[in-house]
PDB file of C-alpha atoms and ligand atoms in Angstrom:
ATOM      1  CA  MET A 773      24.844  84.752  12.564  1.00  0.00           C
ATOM      2  CA  SER A 774      25.368  81.864  10.538  1.00  0.00           C
ATOM      3  CA  GLU A 775      24.893  78.341  11.945  1.00  0.00           C
ATOM      4  CA  ASN A 776      28.161  76.145  13.046  1.00  0.00           C
ATOM      5  CA  ILE A 777      29.834  74.566  10.231  1.00  0.00           C
ATOM      6  CA  VAL A 778      30.164  70.985  11.338  1.00  0.00           C
ATOM      7  CA  GLY A 779      32.514  68.724   9.509  1.00  0.00           C
ATOM      8  CA  VAL A 780      32.974  64.786   9.579  1.00  0.00           C
ATOM      9  CA  THR A 781      35.725  65.685  11.995  1.00  0.00           C
ATOM     10  CA  PRO A 782      36.783  68.984  12.941  1.00  0.00           C
ATOM     11  CA  GLU A 783      39.518  69.201  10.130  1.00  0.00           C
ATOM     12  CA  PHE A 784      37.167  67.136   7.274  1.00  0.00           C
ATOM     13  CA  PHE A 785      34.544  68.251   5.228  1.00  0.00           C
ATOM     14  CA  ILE A 786      32.360  66.806   2.532  1.00  0.00           C
ATOM     15  CA  LEU A 787      29.735  68.704   0.209  1.00  0.00           C
ATOM     16  CA  ALA A 788      26.770  68.148   2.473  1.00  0.00           C
ATOM     17  CA  ASP A 789      28.623  69.779   5.504  1.00  0.00           C
ATOM     18  CA  LEU A 790      28.636  73.050   3.372  1.00  0.00           C
ATOM     19  CA  TYR A 791      26.156  75.757   3.393  1.00  0.00           C
ATOM     20  CA  LYS A 792      25.791  79.322   2.012  1.00  0.00           C
ATOM     21  CA  PRO A 793      26.701  81.889   2.959  1.00  0.00           C
ATOM     22  CA  PHE A 794      30.061  79.883   3.653  1.00  0.00           C
ATOM     23  CA  ASP A 795      31.808  81.758   6.110  1.00  0.00           C
ATOM     24  CA  LEU A 796      35.475  81.187   6.420  1.00  0.00           C
ATOM     25  CA  ALA A 797      36.274  82.838   9.683  1.00  0.00           C
ATOM     26  CA  GLU A 798      33.552  80.404  11.261  1.00  0.00           C
ATOM     27  CA  LEU A 799      35.450  77.626   9.420  1.00  0.00           C
ATOM     28  CA  PHE A 800      39.050  78.560  11.012  1.00  0.00           C
ATOM     29  CA  LYS A 801      37.311  79.882  14.233  1.00  0.00           C
ATOM     30  CA  ASN A 802      39.737  83.162  13.513  1.00  0.00           C
ATOM     31  CA  GLU A 803      40.127  85.795  11.211  1.00  0.00           C
ATOM     32  CA  ASN A 804      43.517  84.750   9.517  1.00  0.00           C
ATOM     33  CA  SER A 805      43.982  84.806   5.803  1.00  0.00           C
ATOM     34  CA  VAL A 806      43.086  81.844   3.669  1.00  0.00           C
ATOM     35  CA  GLU A 807      44.860  79.802   1.024  1.00  0.00           C
ATOM     36  CA  LEU A 808      43.513  76.933  -1.244  1.00  0.00           C
ATOM     37  CA  GLU A 809      45.478  74.205  -2.290  1.00  0.00           C
ATOM     38  CA  ILE A 810      43.770  72.503  -5.214  1.00  0.00           C
ATOM     39  CA  GLY A 811      43.976  68.831  -5.981  1.00  0.00           C
ATOM     40  CA  ALA A 812      46.151  68.416  -2.648  1.00  0.00           C
ATOM     41  CA  GLY A 813      46.601  64.541  -3.018  1.00  0.00           C
ATOM     42  CA  ARG A 814      47.885  63.018   0.258  1.00  0.00           C
ATOM     43  CA  GLY A 815      48.299  66.499   1.724  1.00  0.00           C
ATOM     44  CA  ASP A 816      52.324  66.358   2.051  1.00  0.00           C
ATOM     45  CA  PHE A 817      52.617  70.132   1.109  1.00  0.00           C
ATOM     46  CA  ALA A 818      49.137  71.423   2.859  1.00  0.00           C
ATOM     47  CA  VAL A 819      50.649  70.031   6.208  1.00  0.00           C
ATOM     48  CA  GLU A 820      54.656  71.054   6.083  1.00  0.00           C
ATOM     49  CA  TYR A 821      53.368  74.488   5.187  1.00  0.00           C
ATOM     50  CA  CYS A 822      50.661  74.877   7.763  1.00  0.00           C
ATOM     51  CA  ALA A 823      52.886  73.437  10.551  1.00  0.00           C
ATOM     52  CA  ASP A 824      55.575  75.975  10.070  1.00  0.00           C
ATOM     53  CA  HIS A 825      52.831  79.024   8.987  1.00  0.00           C
ATOM     54  CA  PRO A 826      50.304  78.771  12.385  1.00  0.00           C
ATOM     55  CA  ASP A 827      48.929  82.406  10.573  1.00  0.00           C
ATOM     56  CA  VAL A 828      47.971  80.863   7.550  1.00  0.00           C
ATOM     57  CA  ASN A 829      44.692  79.301   7.210  1.00  0.00           C
ATOM     58  CA  LEU A 830      44.533  76.779   4.257  1.00  0.00           C
ATOM     59  CA  ILE A 831      41.924  74.709   2.554  1.00  0.00           C
ATOM     60  CA  ALA A 832      43.086  71.571   1.066  1.00  0.00           C
ATOM     61  CA  VAL A 833      40.783  70.353  -1.583  1.00  0.00           C
ATOM     62  CA  GLU A 834      41.031  67.022  -3.047  1.00  0.00           C
ATOM     63  CA  ARG A 835      38.112  64.793  -4.492  1.00  0.00           C
ATOM     64  CA  LYS A 836      39.793  61.483  -3.774  1.00  0.00           C
ATOM     65  CA  LEU A 837      38.838  60.484  -0.368  1.00  0.00           C
ATOM     66  CA  ASN A 838      41.712  57.892   0.050  1.00  0.00           C
ATOM     67  CA  TYR A 839      44.301  60.293  -0.525  1.00  0.00           C
ATOM     68  CA  LEU A 840      42.402  62.946   1.662  1.00  0.00           C
ATOM     69  CA  LYS A 841      42.636  60.399   4.360  1.00  0.00           C
ATOM     70  CA  ARG A 842      46.395  60.481   4.712  1.00  0.00           C
ATOM     71  CA  GLY A 843      46.347  64.011   4.548  1.00  0.00           C
ATOM     72  CA  ILE A 844      43.767  64.318   7.622  1.00  0.00           C
ATOM     73  CA  ASN A 845      46.054  61.696   9.547  1.00  0.00           C
ATOM     74  CA  LYS A 846      49.107  63.562   9.174  1.00  0.00           C
ATOM     75  CA  ALA A 847      47.631  66.642  10.050  1.00  0.00           C
ATOM     76  CA  LYS A 848      46.112  65.284  13.376  1.00  0.00           C
ATOM     77  CA  GLN A 849      49.441  63.491  13.977  1.00  0.00           C
ATOM     78  CA  ARG A 850      50.819  67.205  13.816  1.00  0.00           C
ATOM     79  CA  ASP A 851      47.678  68.659  15.990  1.00  0.00           C
ATOM     80  CA  LEU A 852      47.202  71.304  13.293  1.00  0.00           C
ATOM     81  CA  SER A 853      44.329  73.990  13.905  1.00  0.00           C
ATOM     82  CA  ASN A 854      44.939  75.796  10.740  1.00  0.00           C
ATOM     83  CA  ILE A 855      44.078  72.721   7.792  1.00  0.00           C
ATOM     84  CA  ARG A 856      40.849  72.091   6.843  1.00  0.00           C
ATOM     85  CA  PHE A 857      40.379  69.298   3.896  1.00  0.00           C
ATOM     86  CA  MET A 858      37.507  69.401   1.703  1.00  0.00           C
ATOM     87  CA  ASN A 859      36.580  66.277  -0.068  1.00  0.00           C
ATOM     88  CA  VAL A 860      34.884  68.025  -3.120  1.00  0.00           C
ATOM     89  CA  GLU A 861      35.200  69.126  -6.637  1.00  0.00           C
ATOM     90  CA  VAL A 862      37.324  72.225  -6.722  1.00  0.00           C
ATOM     91  CA  GLN A 863      35.443  74.275  -9.656  1.00  0.00           C
ATOM     92  CA  HIS A 864      31.965  73.459  -7.898  1.00  0.00           C
ATOM     93  CA  PHE A 865      33.446  74.200  -4.436  1.00  0.00           C
ATOM     94  CA  LEU A 866      35.096  77.579  -5.676  1.00  0.00           C
ATOM     95  CA  GLU A 867      31.678  78.568  -7.662  1.00  0.00           C
ATOM     96  CA  GLU A 868      29.144  78.009  -5.275  1.00  0.00           C
ATOM     97  CA  TYR A 869      31.291  78.468  -1.817  1.00  0.00           C
ATOM     98  CA  ILE A 870      33.971  80.945  -2.174  1.00  0.00           C
ATOM     99  CA  GLU A 871      33.379  84.391  -2.070  1.00  0.00           C
ATOM    100  CA  ARG A 872      34.770  87.346  -4.170  1.00  0.00           C
ATOM    101  CA  GLU A 873      38.304  88.424  -2.793  1.00  0.00           C
ATOM    102  CA  SER A 874      38.384  86.078   0.098  1.00  0.00           C
ATOM    103  CA  LEU A 875      41.417  83.781  -0.665  1.00  0.00           C
ATOM    104  CA  GLN A 876      44.946  85.237  -0.140  1.00  0.00           C
ATOM    105  CA  ALA A 877      46.614  82.634  -2.405  1.00  0.00           C
ATOM    106  CA  ALA A 878      46.021  79.266  -4.421  1.00  0.00           C
ATOM    107  CA  HIS A 879      48.275  76.432  -4.950  1.00  0.00           C
ATOM    108  CA  ILE A 880      47.837  73.995  -8.016  1.00  0.00           C
ATOM    109  CA  TYR A 881      50.897  71.516  -7.666  1.00  0.00           C
ATOM    110  CA  PHE A 882      51.182  68.781 -10.296  1.00  0.00           C
ATOM    111  CA  PRO A 883      47.771  68.560 -11.542  1.00  0.00           C
ATOM    112  CA  ASP A 884      46.832  65.658 -13.288  1.00  0.00           C
ATOM    113  CA  PRO A 885      48.616  65.818 -16.897  1.00  0.00           C
ATOM    114  CA  TRP A 886      46.024  64.102 -18.641  1.00  0.00           C
ATOM    115  CA  PRO A 887      48.901  63.584 -21.595  1.00  0.00           C
ATOM    116  CA  LYS A 888      46.774  62.101 -24.368  1.00  0.00           C
ATOM    117  CA  LYS A 889      45.746  64.502 -27.086  1.00  0.00           C
ATOM    118  CA  LYS A 890      42.006  64.169 -26.837  1.00  0.00           C
ATOM    119  CA  GLN A 891      42.265  64.372 -22.682  1.00  0.00           C
ATOM    120  CA  LYS A 892      43.924  67.654 -22.752  1.00  0.00           C
ATOM    121  CA  LYS A 893      40.602  69.255 -22.238  1.00  0.00           C
ATOM    122  CA  ARG A 894      40.385  67.747 -18.704  1.00  0.00           C
ATOM    123  CA  ARG A 895      43.224  69.564 -17.391  1.00  0.00           C
ATOM    124  CA  ILE A 896      42.326  71.891 -14.958  1.00  0.00           C
ATOM    125  CA  VAL A 897      44.656  74.879 -15.589  1.00  0.00           C
ATOM    126  CA  GLN A 898      42.453  76.566 -18.401  1.00  0.00           C
ATOM    127  CA  LEU A 899      41.099  80.320 -18.568  1.00  0.00           C
ATOM    128  CA  GLN A 900      37.784  79.403 -16.942  1.00  0.00           C
ATOM    129  CA  LEU A 901      39.737  78.011 -13.427  1.00  0.00           C
ATOM    130  CA  ILE A 902      42.075  81.573 -13.589  1.00  0.00           C
ATOM    131  CA  LYS A 903      39.374  83.591 -14.035  1.00  0.00           C
ATOM    132  CA  MET A 904      37.328  82.135 -11.196  1.00  0.00           C
ATOM    133  CA  LEU A 905      40.449  82.165  -9.110  1.00  0.00           C
ATOM    134  CA  SER A 906      41.137  85.876 -10.316  1.00  0.00           C
ATOM    135  CA  GLU A 907      38.098  86.837  -8.871  1.00  0.00           C
ATOM    136  CA  ARG A 908      38.460  85.090  -5.284  1.00  0.00           C
ATOM    137  CA  ILE A 909      42.291  86.144  -4.735  1.00  0.00           C
ATOM    138  CA  VAL A 910      42.539  89.340  -3.162  1.00  0.00           C
ATOM    139  CA  SER A 911      44.366  92.346  -5.060  1.00  0.00           C
ATOM    140  CA  GLY A 912      48.239  91.348  -4.080  1.00  0.00           C
ATOM    141  CA  GLY A 913      47.410  87.858  -3.417  1.00  0.00           C
ATOM    142  CA  HIS A 914      49.199  84.852  -5.064  1.00  0.00           C
ATOM    143  CA  LEU A 915      48.643  82.048  -7.594  1.00  0.00           C
ATOM    144  CA  HIS A 916      51.175  79.689  -7.494  1.00  0.00           C
ATOM    145  CA  LEU A 917      51.579  76.510 -10.173  1.00  0.00           C
ATOM    146  CA  ARG A 918      54.037  73.421 -10.308  1.00  0.00           C
ATOM    147  CA  THR A 919      54.055  70.348 -12.675  1.00  0.00           C
ATOM    148  CA  ASP A 920      56.750  68.250 -14.010  1.00  0.00           C
ATOM    149  CA  HIS A 921      54.948  67.698 -17.745  1.00  0.00           C
ATOM    150  CA  ALA A 922      56.814  70.096 -19.876  1.00  0.00           C
ATOM    151  CA  ASP A 923      53.305  70.049 -22.034  1.00  0.00           C
ATOM    152  CA  TYR A 924      51.129  71.063 -19.544  1.00  0.00           C
ATOM    153  CA  PHE A 925      53.593  73.667 -18.469  1.00  0.00           C
ATOM    154  CA  GLU A 926      53.495  75.094 -21.615  1.00  0.00           C
ATOM    155  CA  GLN A 927      49.953  74.845 -21.724  1.00  0.00           C
ATOM    156  CA  MET A 928      50.055  76.872 -18.090  1.00  0.00           C
ATOM    157  CA  MET A 929      51.876  79.633 -19.623  1.00  0.00           C
ATOM    158  CA  ALA A 930      49.765  80.068 -22.583  1.00  0.00           C
ATOM    159  CA  VAL A 931      46.616  80.529 -20.250  1.00  0.00           C
ATOM    160  CA  MET A 932      48.744  82.833 -18.408  1.00  0.00           C
ATOM    161  CA  ALA A 933      49.596  84.832 -21.308  1.00  0.00           C
ATOM    162  CA  GLU A 934      46.170  85.195 -22.350  1.00  0.00           C
ATOM    163  CA  GLN A 935      44.746  86.773 -19.349  1.00  0.00           C
ATOM    164  CA  ASP A 936      45.863  90.396 -17.368  1.00  0.00           C
ATOM    165  CA  TRP A 937      44.380  89.354 -13.809  1.00  0.00           C
ATOM    166  CA  PHE A 938      47.799  88.063 -12.868  1.00  0.00           C
ATOM    167  CA  GLU A 939      51.687  89.232 -13.247  1.00  0.00           C
ATOM    168  CA  VAL A 940      54.528  87.021 -12.739  1.00  0.00           C
ATOM    169  CA  VAL A 941      56.531  87.280  -9.834  1.00  0.00           C
ATOM    170  CA  GLU A 942      59.287  85.074  -8.590  1.00  0.00           C
ATOM    171  CA  THR A 943      58.362  81.842  -6.378  1.00  0.00           C
ATOM    172  CA  PRO A 944      58.528  82.810  -2.745  1.00  0.00           C
ATOM    173  CA  GLU A 945      61.155  80.743  -0.413  1.00  0.00           C
ATOM    174  CA  LYS A 946      58.254  80.338   1.873  1.00  0.00           C
ATOM    175  CA  VAL A 947      56.365  78.649  -0.737  1.00  0.00           C
ATOM    176  CA  SER A 948      58.945  76.866  -2.667  1.00  0.00           C
ATOM    177  CA  ARG A 949      60.604  75.048   0.475  1.00  0.00           C
ATOM    178  CA  TYR A 950      57.512  72.697   0.910  1.00  0.00           C
ATOM    179  CA  LYS A 951      57.394  69.785  -1.388  1.00  0.00           C
ATOM    180  CA  THR A 952      54.548  67.819  -2.652  1.00  0.00           C
ATOM    181  CA  GLY A 953      54.517  64.120  -2.458  1.00  0.00           C
ATOM    182  CA  PHE A 954      54.404  63.663  -6.352  1.00  0.00           C
ATOM    183  CA  GLU A 955      57.369  66.152  -6.497  1.00  0.00           C
ATOM    184  CA  ARG A 956      59.559  64.435  -3.987  1.00  0.00           C
ATOM    185  CA  ARG A 957      59.194  61.161  -6.360  1.00  0.00           C
ATOM    186  CA  PHE A 958      59.767  63.216  -9.305  1.00  0.00           C
ATOM    187  CA  VAL A 959      63.014  64.658  -7.902  1.00  0.00           C
ATOM    188  CA  ALA A 960      64.171  61.311  -6.774  1.00  0.00           C
ATOM    189  CA  ASP A 961      63.843  60.181 -10.310  1.00  0.00           C
ATOM    190  CA  GLY A 962      65.837  63.601 -11.669  1.00  0.00           C
ATOM    191  CA  LEU A 963      62.765  65.042 -13.330  1.00  0.00           C
ATOM    192  CA  PRO A 964      62.622  68.669 -14.125  1.00  0.00           C
ATOM    193  CA  ILE A 965      60.296  70.625 -12.097  1.00  0.00           C
ATOM    194  CA  PHE A 966      58.536  73.677 -13.655  1.00  0.00           C
ATOM    195  CA  TYR A 967      57.116  76.577 -11.207  1.00  0.00           C
ATOM    196  CA  ALA A 968      55.614  79.621 -11.776  1.00  0.00           C
ATOM    197  CA  SER A 969      54.040  82.071  -9.442  1.00  0.00           C
ATOM    198  CA  TYR A 970      51.669  85.063  -9.754  1.00  0.00           C
ATOM    199  CA  ARG A 971      50.265  88.000  -8.155  1.00  0.00           C
ATOM    200  CA  ARG A 972      46.577  89.270  -8.716  1.00  0.00           C
ATOM    201  CA  VAL A 973      46.697  92.771  -9.831  1.00  0.00           C
ATOM    202  CA  SER A 974      43.822  95.005 -10.440  1.00  0.00           C
ATOM    203  CA  VAL A 975      41.636  94.354 -13.849  1.00  0.00           C
ATOM    204  CA  LYS A 976      42.759  96.743 -16.349  1.00  0.00           C
ATOM    205  CA  SER A 977      39.580  96.672 -18.165  1.00  0.00           C
ATOM    206  CA  ALA A 978      36.138  95.512 -17.606  1.00  0.00           C
TER     207      ALA A 978
HETATM  208  C1  SAM B1488      48.883  64.166  -9.792  1.00  0.00           C
HETATM  209  S1  SAM B1488      47.972  64.278  -8.093  1.00  0.00           S
HETATM  210  C2  SAM B1488      48.874  65.425  -7.469  1.00  0.00           C
HETATM  211  C3  SAM B1488      48.631  65.570  -5.765  1.00  0.00           C
HETATM  212  C4  SAM B1488      49.533  66.533  -4.870  1.00  0.00           C
HETATM  213  N1  SAM B1488      49.261  67.938  -5.439  1.00  0.00           N
HETATM  214  C5  SAM B1488      51.045  66.138  -5.354  1.00  0.00           C
HETATM  215  O1  SAM B1488      51.827  67.114  -5.945  1.00  0.00           O
HETATM  216  O2  SAM B1488      51.773  65.660  -4.712  1.00  0.00           O
HETATM  217  C6  SAM B1488      46.565  65.478  -8.636  1.00  0.00           C
HETATM  218  C7  SAM B1488      45.408  65.589  -7.719  1.00  0.00           C
HETATM  219  O3  SAM B1488      44.028  66.534  -7.944  1.00  0.00           O
HETATM  220  C8  SAM B1488      43.189  66.042  -7.845  1.00  0.00           C
HETATM  221  N2  SAM B1488      42.131  66.454  -8.543  1.00  0.00           N
HETATM  222  C9  SAM B1488      42.067  66.530  -9.740  1.00  0.00           C
HETATM  223  N3  SAM B1488      40.845  67.226 -10.555  1.00  0.00           N
HETATM  224  C10 SAM B1488      40.425  67.399  -9.002  1.00  0.00           C
HETATM  225  C11 SAM B1488      39.309  68.295  -8.902  1.00  0.00           C
HETATM  226  N4  SAM B1488      38.462  68.954 -10.207  1.00  0.00           N
HETATM  227  N5  SAM B1488      38.815  68.891  -7.899  1.00  0.00           N
HETATM  228  C12 SAM B1488      39.792  68.345  -6.779  1.00  0.00           C
HETATM  229  N6  SAM B1488      40.680  67.444  -6.750  1.00  0.00           N
HETATM  230  C13 SAM B1488      41.194  66.914  -8.099  1.00  0.00           C
HETATM  231  C14 SAM B1488      43.045  64.386  -7.938  1.00  0.00           C
HETATM  232  O4  SAM B1488      42.298  63.618  -7.338  1.00  0.00           O
HETATM  233  C15 SAM B1488      44.601  64.186  -7.683  1.00  0.00           C
HETATM  234  O5  SAM B1488      44.779  63.894  -6.433  1.00  0.00           O
END
């Protein structure tokens, strides 16, 4: 029996609140499937998506506390019980706390583009992160990507072409309907938005 996971508030957690093994059913107080949003910003997608899908549990990871607080406040105003905000760095969180085949989906929307050539290695959508996600997303689960940045989208496509853990699928309306904070601004500015979605398949070879 695990000890109770106690956050700063019922919906907000920092690294010091987490322990291993990290029990997702204990975190959400139910057995519903769990999705992850990486770099959730001010929580616009997370809050709207969770409000309309009470049967989905969502962990919204964001390393900037001032952004995260905005999402926490929105979730409180909506009285949402199916969302948990984590003020953590996502790679560390995944590696240390999220067990294999425990996520139904991951959402990565408008990750920092790091546009300068020298900075590109800081982009989070790299094969290493996709591999980590492939190990943690259940077979048949989904990975959703969005960006306004054509060069980053090209990189995303190149990374996804390198792997065989995920196959391309259409982005379901259940997901595309919900926009992020950055997305609303980019759409208002008339910028094109690139979407890509994938389904976890069984690994063909070890
Ligand atoms: C450009 S913003 C997009 C925010 C939101 N997804 C949106 O579309 O409105 C990217 C966010 O990812 C967060 N982020 C970047 N790297 C991260 C990491 N390694 N772990 C957690 N959050 C990260 C940043 O702090 C930033 O808030």
